[in-house]
């Protein structure tokens, strides 16, 4: 690392940054590595699927089909049509692009990602995912905004600069991404079409700006105008340097990713790109009523899969595959039961994909358990907290120290094996992290159920979730000694229905269904 | 320990406020309150009121408001505009067997089998919507129609007749009764389709509308107080309301779609509400049950505070700190409840309050796209074509040409409305970024330069700058002209360096005396030629003035 940059970063780190009202600088820093590495050249491409994607029709848990066919027969994809990744798991038939990435060890599938106390409002849940906060915390900044704020707390004042000539983050589209919202400004620059960028005339600005609401908004507008001009040339240069516009493809996500690819190829140092694909809110006509493998969601998934494959191929052709990784996310999955309109309503957890040359390839997590009696409002139980994925990306991809990541995400999250330091091996890590074992009986339960589990000497959280994704009871939260343990769960106060017991350690988690009669 | 206490304990005691009610405490201390404004009434205050209440007042409308005084101006603003004439078929082709060019299509069959027929009616409606904003009088009707469109969102419904009926319902009730409007919108055809009420049956209840009517239309979502408990309502209430709303659908069998109640699809059971509604139950009332449900919702104070907070953000500023919440929002809610949810009572109080004329309310709103566009066109005298086809094409150009600015009628990103109206922490700042700023500049520049080529309209369109500045007292005096247009178009005074910059743009290579004589030539002998001379100087002035960040504020 350049010494000059190092000093700069260290001094910035001592500026008090408030997180939850507590100055971060008040937290003791033990290591000089305790900051965000400014020499890291990795790039993250976020693909936001807006509306809430139906994970159960995207990643088909083939071992659950007998029960699935009872509860979602109106939309279920025939199991023979799925593209098998494993004997018990298949992708939607349109996702041939992702299958090819999987076969080439460039795809990570993480099962059942969500968060405790699932919120089923699009807006609230989108806020939770983009802010990287808990369901209970209303957080105005984004998770990447807080990441950027570590090294760039004065932004936008003084940007672009000699050290940071390029936009820190870019949103393709007309609105900036909430993921990059910092405490003062949004760290992302919106770009629609780099080929149409031009310098704007800067009129005479006011001599001073009053500290009123008027002045506040006037400052924002002046800053936006100046910054748009400042970044216009660097973007155009990068874009044109890479050969300019790529012809539109008919795939609206690929068109966005092609812009991203050109900017990366053009040498931009921008670390984060956000692209969006909408239309996943499939309350009705999710699929064709007769042929479930075609229809609205099929088209969307094909768009997604083709776009990722097309983008990856461009990045590889340019020899940049060791610098670029991508990730999909959606505000929630959908319900297990289909509704009466050949659609599905807002649900809970869902799988997500991480792709690129440097992913730890394979499938993480178990197939969700589908009961033969599913309540109307039941969603897929969460297995992984989405913030665990954020934490893993920040630590393993952006080389942020774990202590800072805990600040960014408000607490420590378990790191998952999603990034593999660019040493791909075609390992299927199904069960790799499941050193936790647990059983519960009786199940179905009436008055109680006994949970037997075995742990190492580690931190354990054992909790009960309802079918809406709410964490109802925490049975254990704290350090446990190595060995076998037994906990009795009183079920008298639970109303009849499906529940989930989730056990999580620092390195693993497992979710099992419990039926209360 | 009861169940709720247990759950609260597990969830942790400190539960944050919800998005709908988040308080931002970095706003300045509140100035003024809801007491009626009794300060100076002049051009600046009158302009402030009309800018916020309309899509862009003309200089003449502001002068009239100055002479009318605050009370009369408020009463004009609170008078609903007359019902506009229907949108019409504006092309000869495709030929529609049921309606000819120049006639209203809104109650006629859609004829989707005729290629282009549905599309031309959609275009007719979009153009007509633009026309309503452009031709509004001194009334809050249009501004509030857009408010309700952003509130009771309907988007992407592909029957223009339903869209027309929906927007007509909003316009007719724009300054009316919030409770009445909520009832009517619940069984509006477009809404029944948009939020799946039409598919909500006894056998398969669909919760979409039941959830949004509480979360986004009336109560707002409060803090999460326990699993499925959002303080203002619970998941149990969502399920109960969904059942109560069952049976409504859209009957498309006739020539014209109608909302219909199908008895056999209605759940006649008694629906039990949660403690958040004092454990009330909803008894079966068949086709009137929806109305009873809205009555129950409106018993809650949040039905008033939620919409008043939203009105505050729409008319004053997005930052709502605790003193604004306590003094303004709660005060407005008192007014709304005391007036049985009559919205004009709240608007009258808010727009006539001391707070509305305090420094913290002046000039701090970033103009949303439609306000930015129509303020430009109305204030500076754009003249639409008179020929029917050309007129519709011109308005359609405005509809399509401004889409990139991210506010498009009947195309909202979600049921929560346009993001800048609700997304913290940036709110209306989201309107302006590196993509939309160049689009806005391109719009004002091309209109100021009269260089706009509209498809299927002869000639080039633009602002009538010479006509516009004729309305001021001394346009021949360069400095006076700058002062007057600044007072009209910008929300706050600007600095001398900025006035000098604008004056330099007006004069170009000429002197002030030369401007005076050019203007006098035009005024004494208004020919194409003398007009062209002054417009050559006015164009750079307005290109520059309309590019100033100050012009983006109201």
JSON list of C-alpha atoms in Angstrom, two decimals, chain A residues 206-375:
[
{"chain": "A", "resi": 206, "resn": "UNK", "atom": "CA", "xyz": [-24.74, 32.63, -5.03]},
{"chain": "A", "resi": 207, "resn": "UNK", "atom": "CA", "xyz": [-21.94, 34.29, -3.09]},
{"chain": "A", "resi": 208, "resn": "UNK", "atom": "CA", "xyz": [-23.06, 32.70, 0.13]},
{"chain": "A", "resi": 209, "resn": "UNK", "atom": "CA", "xyz": [-25.72, 30.16, 0.90]},
{"chain": "A", "resi": 210, "resn": "UNK", "atom": "CA", "xyz": [-27.93, 30.77, 3.92]},
{"chain": "A", "resi": 211, "resn": "UNK", "atom": "CA", "xyz": [-28.28, 28.05, 6.53]},
{"chain": "A", "resi": 212, "resn": "UNK", "atom": "CA", "xyz": [-31.99, 27.67, 5.96]},
{"chain": "A", "resi": 213, "resn": "UNK", "atom": "CA", "xyz": [-34.03, 24.91, 4.38]},
{"chain": "A", "resi": 214, "resn": "UNK", "atom": "CA", "xyz": [-33.78, 26.90, 1.16]},
{"chain": "A", "resi": 215, "resn": "UNK", "atom": "CA", "xyz": [-30.02, 27.04, 1.48]},
{"chain": "A", "resi": 216, "resn": "UNK", "atom": "CA", "xyz": [-29.90, 23.35, 2.27]},
{"chain": "A", "resi": 217, "resn": "UNK", "atom": "CA", "xyz": [-31.66, 22.42, -0.97]},
{"chain": "A", "resi": 218, "resn": "UNK", "atom": "CA", "xyz": [-29.80, 25.01, -3.01]},
{"chain": "A", "resi": 219, "resn": "UNK", "atom": "CA", "xyz": [-26.50, 23.49, -1.86]},
{"chain": "A", "resi": 220, "resn": "UNK", "atom": "CA", "xyz": [-27.69, 20.08, -2.90]},
{"chain": "A", "resi": 221, "resn": "UNK", "atom": "CA", "xyz": [-28.61, 21.31, -6.38]},
{"chain": "A", "resi": 222, "resn": "UNK", "atom": "CA", "xyz": [-25.34, 23.18, -6.91]},
{"chain": "A", "resi": 223, "resn": "UNK", "atom": "CA", "xyz": [-23.35, 20.17, -5.71]},
{"chain": "A", "resi": 224, "resn": "UNK", "atom": "CA", "xyz": [-25.27, 17.88, -8.05]},
{"chain": "A", "resi": 225, "resn": "UNK", "atom": "CA", "xyz": [-24.68, 20.17, -11.02]},
{"chain": "A", "resi": 226, "resn": "UNK", "atom": "CA", "xyz": [-20.95, 20.49, -10.34]},
{"chain": "A", "resi": 227, "resn": "UNK", "atom": "CA", "xyz": [-20.52, 16.80, -9.72]},
{"chain": "A", "resi": 228, "resn": "UNK", "atom": "CA", "xyz": [-22.44, 15.83, -12.84]},
{"chain": "A", "resi": 229, "resn": "UNK", "atom": "CA", "xyz": [-20.04, 17.93, -14.85]},
{"chain": "A", "resi": 230, "resn": "UNK", "atom": "CA", "xyz": [-16.98, 16.71, -12.98]},
{"chain": "A", "resi": 231, "resn": "UNK", "atom": "CA", "xyz": [-17.79, 13.08, -13.63]},
{"chain": "A", "resi": 232, "resn": "UNK", "atom": "CA", "xyz": [-19.07, 13.48, -17.16]},
{"chain": "A", "resi": 233, "resn": "UNK", "atom": "CA", "xyz": [-15.63, 13.52, -18.76]},
{"chain": "A", "resi": 234, "resn": "UNK", "atom": "CA", "xyz": [-14.19, 10.59, -16.84]},
{"chain": "A", "resi": 235, "resn": "UNK", "atom": "CA", "xyz": [-17.20, 8.47, -17.63]},
{"chain": "A", "resi": 236, "resn": "UNK", "atom": "CA", "xyz": [-17.20, 9.39, -21.28]},
{"chain": "A", "resi": 237, "resn": "UNK", "atom": "CA", "xyz": [-13.48, 8.71, -21.54]},
{"chain": "A", "resi": 238, "resn": "UNK", "atom": "CA", "xyz": [-13.78, 5.31, -19.94]},
{"chain": "A", "resi": 239, "resn": "UNK", "atom": "CA", "xyz": [-16.82, 4.39, -21.99]},
{"chain": "A", "resi": 240, "resn": "UNK", "atom": "CA", "xyz": [-15.37, 5.54, -25.29]},
{"chain": "A", "resi": 241, "resn": "UNK", "atom": "CA", "xyz": [-12.04, 3.98, -24.41]},
{"chain": "A", "resi": 242, "resn": "UNK", "atom": "CA", "xyz": [-13.75, 0.62, -24.12]},
{"chain": "A", "resi": 243, "resn": "UNK", "atom": "CA", "xyz": [-15.37, 1.06, -27.51]},
{"chain": "A", "resi": 244, "resn": "UNK", "atom": "CA", "xyz": [-18.49, 3.00, -26.53]},
{"chain": "A", "resi": 245, "resn": "UNK", "atom": "CA", "xyz": [-22.02, 1.72, -26.69]},
{"chain": "A", "resi": 246, "resn": "UNK", "atom": "CA", "xyz": [-22.79, -1.93, -27.24]},
{"chain": "A", "resi": 247, "resn": "UNK", "atom": "CA", "xyz": [-25.87, -2.43, -29.42]},
{"chain": "A", "resi": 248, "resn": "UNK", "atom": "CA", "xyz": [-29.06, -3.01, -27.46]},
{"chain": "A", "resi": 249, "resn": "UNK", "atom": "CA", "xyz": [-29.79, -6.68, -26.99]},
{"chain": "A", "resi": 250, "resn": "UNK", "atom": "CA", "xyz": [-33.51, -6.83, -26.28]},
{"chain": "A", "resi": 251, "resn": "UNK", "atom": "CA", "xyz": [-32.57, -7.95, -22.76]},
{"chain": "A", "resi": 252, "resn": "UNK", "atom": "CA", "xyz": [-33.04, -4.87, -20.60]},
{"chain": "A", "resi": 253, "resn": "UNK", "atom": "CA", "xyz": [-30.86, -6.17, -17.80]},
{"chain": "A", "resi": 254, "resn": "UNK", "atom": "CA", "xyz": [-28.04, -7.15, -20.14]},
{"chain": "A", "resi": 255, "resn": "UNK", "atom": "CA", "xyz": [-28.22, -3.68, -21.69]},
{"chain": "A", "resi": 256, "resn": "UNK", "atom": "CA", "xyz": [-27.55, -2.21, -18.25]},
{"chain": "A", "resi": 257, "resn": "UNK", "atom": "CA", "xyz": [-24.79, -4.71, -17.53]},
{"chain": "A", "resi": 258, "resn": "UNK", "atom": "CA", "xyz": [-23.20, -3.96, -20.89]},
{"chain": "A", "resi": 259, "resn": "UNK", "atom": "CA", "xyz": [-22.81, -0.35, -19.79]},
{"chain": "A", "resi": 260, "resn": "UNK", "atom": "CA", "xyz": [-21.23, -1.60, -16.57]},
{"chain": "A", "resi": 261, "resn": "UNK", "atom": "CA", "xyz": [-18.90, -3.87, -18.53]},
{"chain": "A", "resi": 262, "resn": "UNK", "atom": "CA", "xyz": [-17.78, -1.01, -20.76]},
{"chain": "A", "resi": 263, "resn": "UNK", "atom": "CA", "xyz": [-17.09, 1.24, -17.80]},
{"chain": "A", "resi": 264, "resn": "UNK", "atom": "CA", "xyz": [-15.08, -1.47, -16.05]},
{"chain": "A", "resi": 265, "resn": "UNK", "atom": "CA", "xyz": [-13.17, -2.22, -19.23]},
{"chain": "A", "resi": 266, "resn": "UNK", "atom": "CA", "xyz": [-12.56, 1.49, -19.65]},
{"chain": "A", "resi": 267, "resn": "UNK", "atom": "CA", "xyz": [-10.61, 1.45, -16.41]},
{"chain": "A", "resi": 268, "resn": "UNK", "atom": "CA", "xyz": [-12.99, 3.11, -13.99]},
{"chain": "A", "resi": 269, "resn": "UNK", "atom": "CA", "xyz": [-12.06, 2.59, -10.35]},
{"chain": "A", "resi": 270, "resn": "UNK", "atom": "CA", "xyz": [-15.70, 2.57, -9.32]},
{"chain": "A", "resi": 271, "resn": "UNK", "atom": "CA", "xyz": [-16.21, -0.25, -6.85]},
{"chain": "A", "resi": 272, "resn": "UNK", "atom": "CA", "xyz": [-19.94, -0.74, -6.88]},
{"chain": "A", "resi": 273, "resn": "UNK", "atom": "CA", "xyz": [-22.45, -0.84, -9.70]},
{"chain": "A", "resi": 274, "resn": "UNK", "atom": "CA", "xyz": [-26.17, -1.28, -9.11]},
{"chain": "A", "resi": 275, "resn": "UNK", "atom": "CA", "xyz": [-28.55, -2.46, -11.82]},
{"chain": "A", "resi": 276, "resn": "UNK", "atom": "CA", "xyz": [-32.25, -3.23, -11.49]},
{"chain": "A", "resi": 277, "resn": "UNK", "atom": "CA", "xyz": [-34.76, -5.63, -12.99]},
{"chain": "A", "resi": 278, "resn": "UNK", "atom": "CA", "xyz": [-38.37, -5.03, -12.00]},
{"chain": "A", "resi": 279, "resn": "UNK", "atom": "CA", "xyz": [-41.64, -6.92, -12.32]},
{"chain": "A", "resi": 280, "resn": "UNK", "atom": "CA", "xyz": [-41.23, -9.72, -9.78]},
{"chain": "A", "resi": 281, "resn": "UNK", "atom": "CA", "xyz": [-44.37, -8.81, -7.80]},
{"chain": "A", "resi": 282, "resn": "UNK", "atom": "CA", "xyz": [-46.32, -11.67, -9.34]},
{"chain": "A", "resi": 283, "resn": "UNK", "atom": "CA", "xyz": [-49.61, -11.62, -7.43]},
{"chain": "A", "resi": 284, "resn": "UNK", "atom": "CA", "xyz": [-51.30, -12.78, -10.60]},
{"chain": "A", "resi": 285, "resn": "UNK", "atom": "CA", "xyz": [-50.28, -14.53, -13.81]},
{"chain": "A", "resi": 286, "resn": "UNK", "atom": "CA", "xyz": [-46.88, -15.48, -12.47]},
{"chain": "A", "resi": 287, "resn": "UNK", "atom": "CA", "xyz": [-46.95, -18.25, -15.06]},
{"chain": "A", "resi": 288, "resn": "UNK", "atom": "CA", "xyz": [-49.17, -19.54, -17.78]},
{"chain": "A", "resi": 289, "resn": "UNK", "atom": "CA", "xyz": [-52.07, -21.40, -16.12]},
{"chain": "A", "resi": 290, "resn": "UNK", "atom": "CA", "xyz": [-51.54, -24.38, -18.43]},
{"chain": "A", "resi": 291, "resn": "UNK", "atom": "CA", "xyz": [-47.78, -24.35, -18.92]},
{"chain": "A", "resi": 292, "resn": "UNK", "atom": "CA", "xyz": [-46.18, -23.30, -15.65]},
{"chain": "A", "resi": 293, "resn": "UNK", "atom": "CA", "xyz": [-42.69, -23.14, -17.10]},
{"chain": "A", "resi": 294, "resn": "UNK", "atom": "CA", "xyz": [-43.60, -20.13, -19.24]},
{"chain": "A", "resi": 295, "resn": "UNK", "atom": "CA", "xyz": [-45.05, -16.75, -18.42]},
{"chain": "A", "resi": 296, "resn": "UNK", "atom": "CA", "xyz": [-44.09, -13.60, -16.53]},
{"chain": "A", "resi": 297, "resn": "UNK", "atom": "CA", "xyz": [-41.61, -15.02, -14.05]},
{"chain": "A", "resi": 298, "resn": "UNK", "atom": "CA", "xyz": [-40.10, -17.38, -16.65]},
{"chain": "A", "resi": 299, "resn": "UNK", "atom": "CA", "xyz": [-39.39, -14.38, -18.88]},
{"chain": "A", "resi": 300, "resn": "UNK", "atom": "CA", "xyz": [-37.85, -12.47, -15.99]},
{"chain": "A", "resi": 301, "resn": "UNK", "atom": "CA", "xyz": [-35.67, -15.37, -14.90]},
{"chain": "A", "resi": 302, "resn": "UNK", "atom": "CA", "xyz": [-34.49, -15.92, -18.43]},
{"chain": "A", "resi": 303, "resn": "UNK", "atom": "CA", "xyz": [-33.65, -12.23, -18.69]},
{"chain": "A", "resi": 304, "resn": "UNK", "atom": "CA", "xyz": [-31.72, -12.50, -15.43]},
{"chain": "A", "resi": 305, "resn": "UNK", "atom": "CA", "xyz": [-29.88, -15.68, -16.31]},
{"chain": "A", "resi": 306, "resn": "UNK", "atom": "CA", "xyz": [-28.99, -14.63, -19.87]},
{"chain": "A", "resi": 307, "resn": "UNK", "atom": "CA", "xyz": [-27.85, -11.22, -18.67]},
{"chain": "A", "resi": 308, "resn": "UNK", "atom": "CA", "xyz": [-25.55, -12.59, -15.98]},
{"chain": "A", "resi": 309, "resn": "UNK", "atom": "CA", "xyz": [-24.05, -15.11, -18.41]},
{"chain": "A", "resi": 310, "resn": "UNK", "atom": "CA", "xyz": [-23.59, -12.42, -21.08]},
{"chain": "A", "resi": 311, "resn": "UNK", "atom": "CA", "xyz": [-21.96, -10.03, -18.64]},
{"chain": "A", "resi": 312, "resn": "UNK", "atom": "CA", "xyz": [-19.66, -12.68, -17.20]},
{"chain": "A", "resi": 313, "resn": "UNK", "atom": "CA", "xyz": [-18.51, -13.64, -20.66]},
{"chain": "A", "resi": 314, "resn": "UNK", "atom": "CA", "xyz": [-17.64, -10.04, -21.50]},
{"chain": "A", "resi": 315, "resn": "UNK", "atom": "CA", "xyz": [-15.72, -9.59, -18.28]},
{"chain": "A", "resi": 316, "resn": "UNK", "atom": "CA", "xyz": [-13.77, -12.77, -18.97]},
{"chain": "A", "resi": 317, "resn": "UNK", "atom": "CA", "xyz": [-12.97, -11.79, -22.53]},
{"chain": "A", "resi": 318, "resn": "UNK", "atom": "CA", "xyz": [-11.51, -8.58, -21.15]},
{"chain": "A", "resi": 319, "resn": "UNK", "atom": "CA", "xyz": [-9.47, -10.56, -18.64]},
{"chain": "A", "resi": 320, "resn": "UNK", "atom": "CA", "xyz": [-11.06, -8.77, -15.71]},
{"chain": "A", "resi": 321, "resn": "UNK", "atom": "CA", "xyz": [-12.78, -11.74, -14.11]},
{"chain": "A", "resi": 322, "resn": "UNK", "atom": "CA", "xyz": [-10.61, -11.67, -11.00]},
{"chain": "A", "resi": 323, "resn": "UNK", "atom": "CA", "xyz": [-11.83, -8.17, -10.17]},
{"chain": "A", "resi": 324, "resn": "UNK", "atom": "CA", "xyz": [-15.57, -8.51, -10.66]},
{"chain": "A", "resi": 325, "resn": "UNK", "atom": "CA", "xyz": [-18.21, -10.29, -8.64]},
{"chain": "A", "resi": 326, "resn": "UNK", "atom": "CA", "xyz": [-21.99, -9.97, -8.80]},
{"chain": "A", "resi": 327, "resn": "UNK", "atom": "CA", "xyz": [-24.90, -10.65, -6.51]},
{"chain": "A", "resi": 328, "resn": "UNK", "atom": "CA", "xyz": [-28.68, -10.72, -6.89]},
{"chain": "A", "resi": 329, "resn": "UNK", "atom": "CA", "xyz": [-31.16, -9.70, -4.23]},
{"chain": "A", "resi": 330, "resn": "UNK", "atom": "CA", "xyz": [-34.88, -9.15, -3.86]},
{"chain": "A", "resi": 331, "resn": "UNK", "atom": "CA", "xyz": [-36.85, -7.72, -0.95]},
{"chain": "A", "resi": 332, "resn": "UNK", "atom": "CA", "xyz": [-38.50, -11.05, -0.11]},
{"chain": "A", "resi": 333, "resn": "UNK", "atom": "CA", "xyz": [-39.50, -14.41, -1.50]},
{"chain": "A", "resi": 334, "resn": "UNK", "atom": "CA", "xyz": [-43.11, -15.31, -2.05]},
{"chain": "A", "resi": 335, "resn": "UNK", "atom": "CA", "xyz": [-45.53, -17.57, -0.22]},
{"chain": "A", "resi": 336, "resn": "UNK", "atom": "CA", "xyz": [-45.40, -21.31, -0.47]},
{"chain": "A", "resi": 337, "resn": "UNK", "atom": "CA", "xyz": [-49.07, -21.59, -1.45]},
{"chain": "A", "resi": 338, "resn": "UNK", "atom": "CA", "xyz": [-50.18, -20.26, -4.78]},
{"chain": "A", "resi": 339, "resn": "UNK", "atom": "CA", "xyz": [-53.14, -17.90, -4.78]},
{"chain": "A", "resi": 340, "resn": "UNK", "atom": "CA", "xyz": [-56.25, -18.07, -6.91]},
{"chain": "A", "resi": 341, "resn": "UNK", "atom": "CA", "xyz": [-54.84, -15.80, -9.61]},
{"chain": "A", "resi": 342, "resn": "UNK", "atom": "CA", "xyz": [-52.02, -18.10, -10.82]},
{"chain": "A", "resi": 343, "resn": "UNK", "atom": "CA", "xyz": [-49.73, -16.03, -8.65]},
{"chain": "A", "resi": 344, "resn": "UNK", "atom": "CA", "xyz": [-48.16, -15.80, -5.24]},
{"chain": "A", "resi": 345, "resn": "UNK", "atom": "CA", "xyz": [-48.33, -13.22, -2.46]},
{"chain": "A", "resi": 346, "resn": "UNK", "atom": "CA", "xyz": [-45.53, -11.63, -0.43]},
{"chain": "A", "resi": 347, "resn": "UNK", "atom": "CA", "xyz": [-43.52, -14.20, 1.49]},
{"chain": "A", "resi": 348, "resn": "UNK", "atom": "CA", "xyz": [-40.28, -14.52, 3.42]},
{"chain": "A", "resi": 349, "resn": "UNK", "atom": "CA", "xyz": [-36.84, -15.91, 2.60]},
{"chain": "A", "resi": 350, "resn": "UNK", "atom": "CA", "xyz": [-35.58, -16.80, -0.87]},
{"chain": "A", "resi": 351, "resn": "UNK", "atom": "CA", "xyz": [-32.38, -17.99, -2.53]},
{"chain": "A", "resi": 352, "resn": "UNK", "atom": "CA", "xyz": [-29.89, -15.58, -4.04]},
{"chain": "A", "resi": 353, "resn": "UNK", "atom": "CA", "xyz": [-26.98, -15.91, -6.45]},
{"chain": "A", "resi": 354, "resn": "UNK", "atom": "CA", "xyz": [-23.42, -14.68, -6.23]},
{"chain": "A", "resi": 355, "resn": "UNK", "atom": "CA", "xyz": [-21.44, -15.03, -9.41]},
{"chain": "A", "resi": 356, "resn": "UNK", "atom": "CA", "xyz": [-17.98, -14.50, -10.79]},
{"chain": "A", "resi": 357, "resn": "UNK", "atom": "CA", "xyz": [-14.61, -16.12, -11.17]},
{"chain": "A", "resi": 358, "resn": "UNK", "atom": "CA", "xyz": [-13.79, -15.61, -7.52]},
{"chain": "A", "resi": 359, "resn": "UNK", "atom": "CA", "xyz": [-16.84, -17.04, -5.84]},
{"chain": "A", "resi": 360, "resn": "UNK", "atom": "CA", "xyz": [-16.64, -20.09, -3.70]},
{"chain": "A", "resi": 361, "resn": "UNK", "atom": "CA", "xyz": [-18.79, -22.10, -6.07]},
{"chain": "A", "resi": 362, "resn": "UNK", "atom": "CA", "xyz": [-21.62, -24.44, -5.23]},
{"chain": "A", "resi": 363, "resn": "UNK", "atom": "CA", "xyz": [-24.71, -24.49, -3.13]},
{"chain": "A", "resi": 364, "resn": "UNK", "atom": "CA", "xyz": [-24.84, -23.24, 0.42]},
{"chain": "A", "resi": 365, "resn": "UNK", "atom": "CA", "xyz": [-27.56, -24.47, 2.69]},
{"chain": "A", "resi": 366, "resn": "UNK", "atom": "CA", "xyz": [-30.33, -27.03, 2.73]},
{"chain": "A", "resi": 367, "resn": "UNK", "atom": "CA", "xyz": [-33.41, -27.17, 0.61]},
{"chain": "A", "resi": 368, "resn": "UNK", "atom": "CA", "xyz": [-36.31, -25.55, 2.46]},
{"chain": "A", "resi": 369, "resn": "UNK", "atom": "CA", "xyz": [-38.63, -27.94, 4.22]},
{"chain": "A", "resi": 370, "resn": "UNK", "atom": "CA", "xyz": [-42.16, -27.87, 2.87]},
{"chain": "A", "resi": 371, "resn": "UNK", "atom": "CA", "xyz": [-44.82, -29.34, 5.08]},
{"chain": "A", "resi": 372, "resn": "UNK", "atom": "CA", "xyz": [-47.87, -31.10, 3.68]},
{"chain": "A", "resi": 373, "resn": "UNK", "atom": "CA", "xyz": [-50.04, -28.62, 5.52]},
{"chain": "A", "resi": 374, "resn": "UNK", "atom": "CA", "xyz": [-49.07, -25.08, 4.72]},
{"chain": "A", "resi": 375, "resn": "UNK", "atom": "CA", "xyz": [-51.00, -22.11, 6.02]}
]
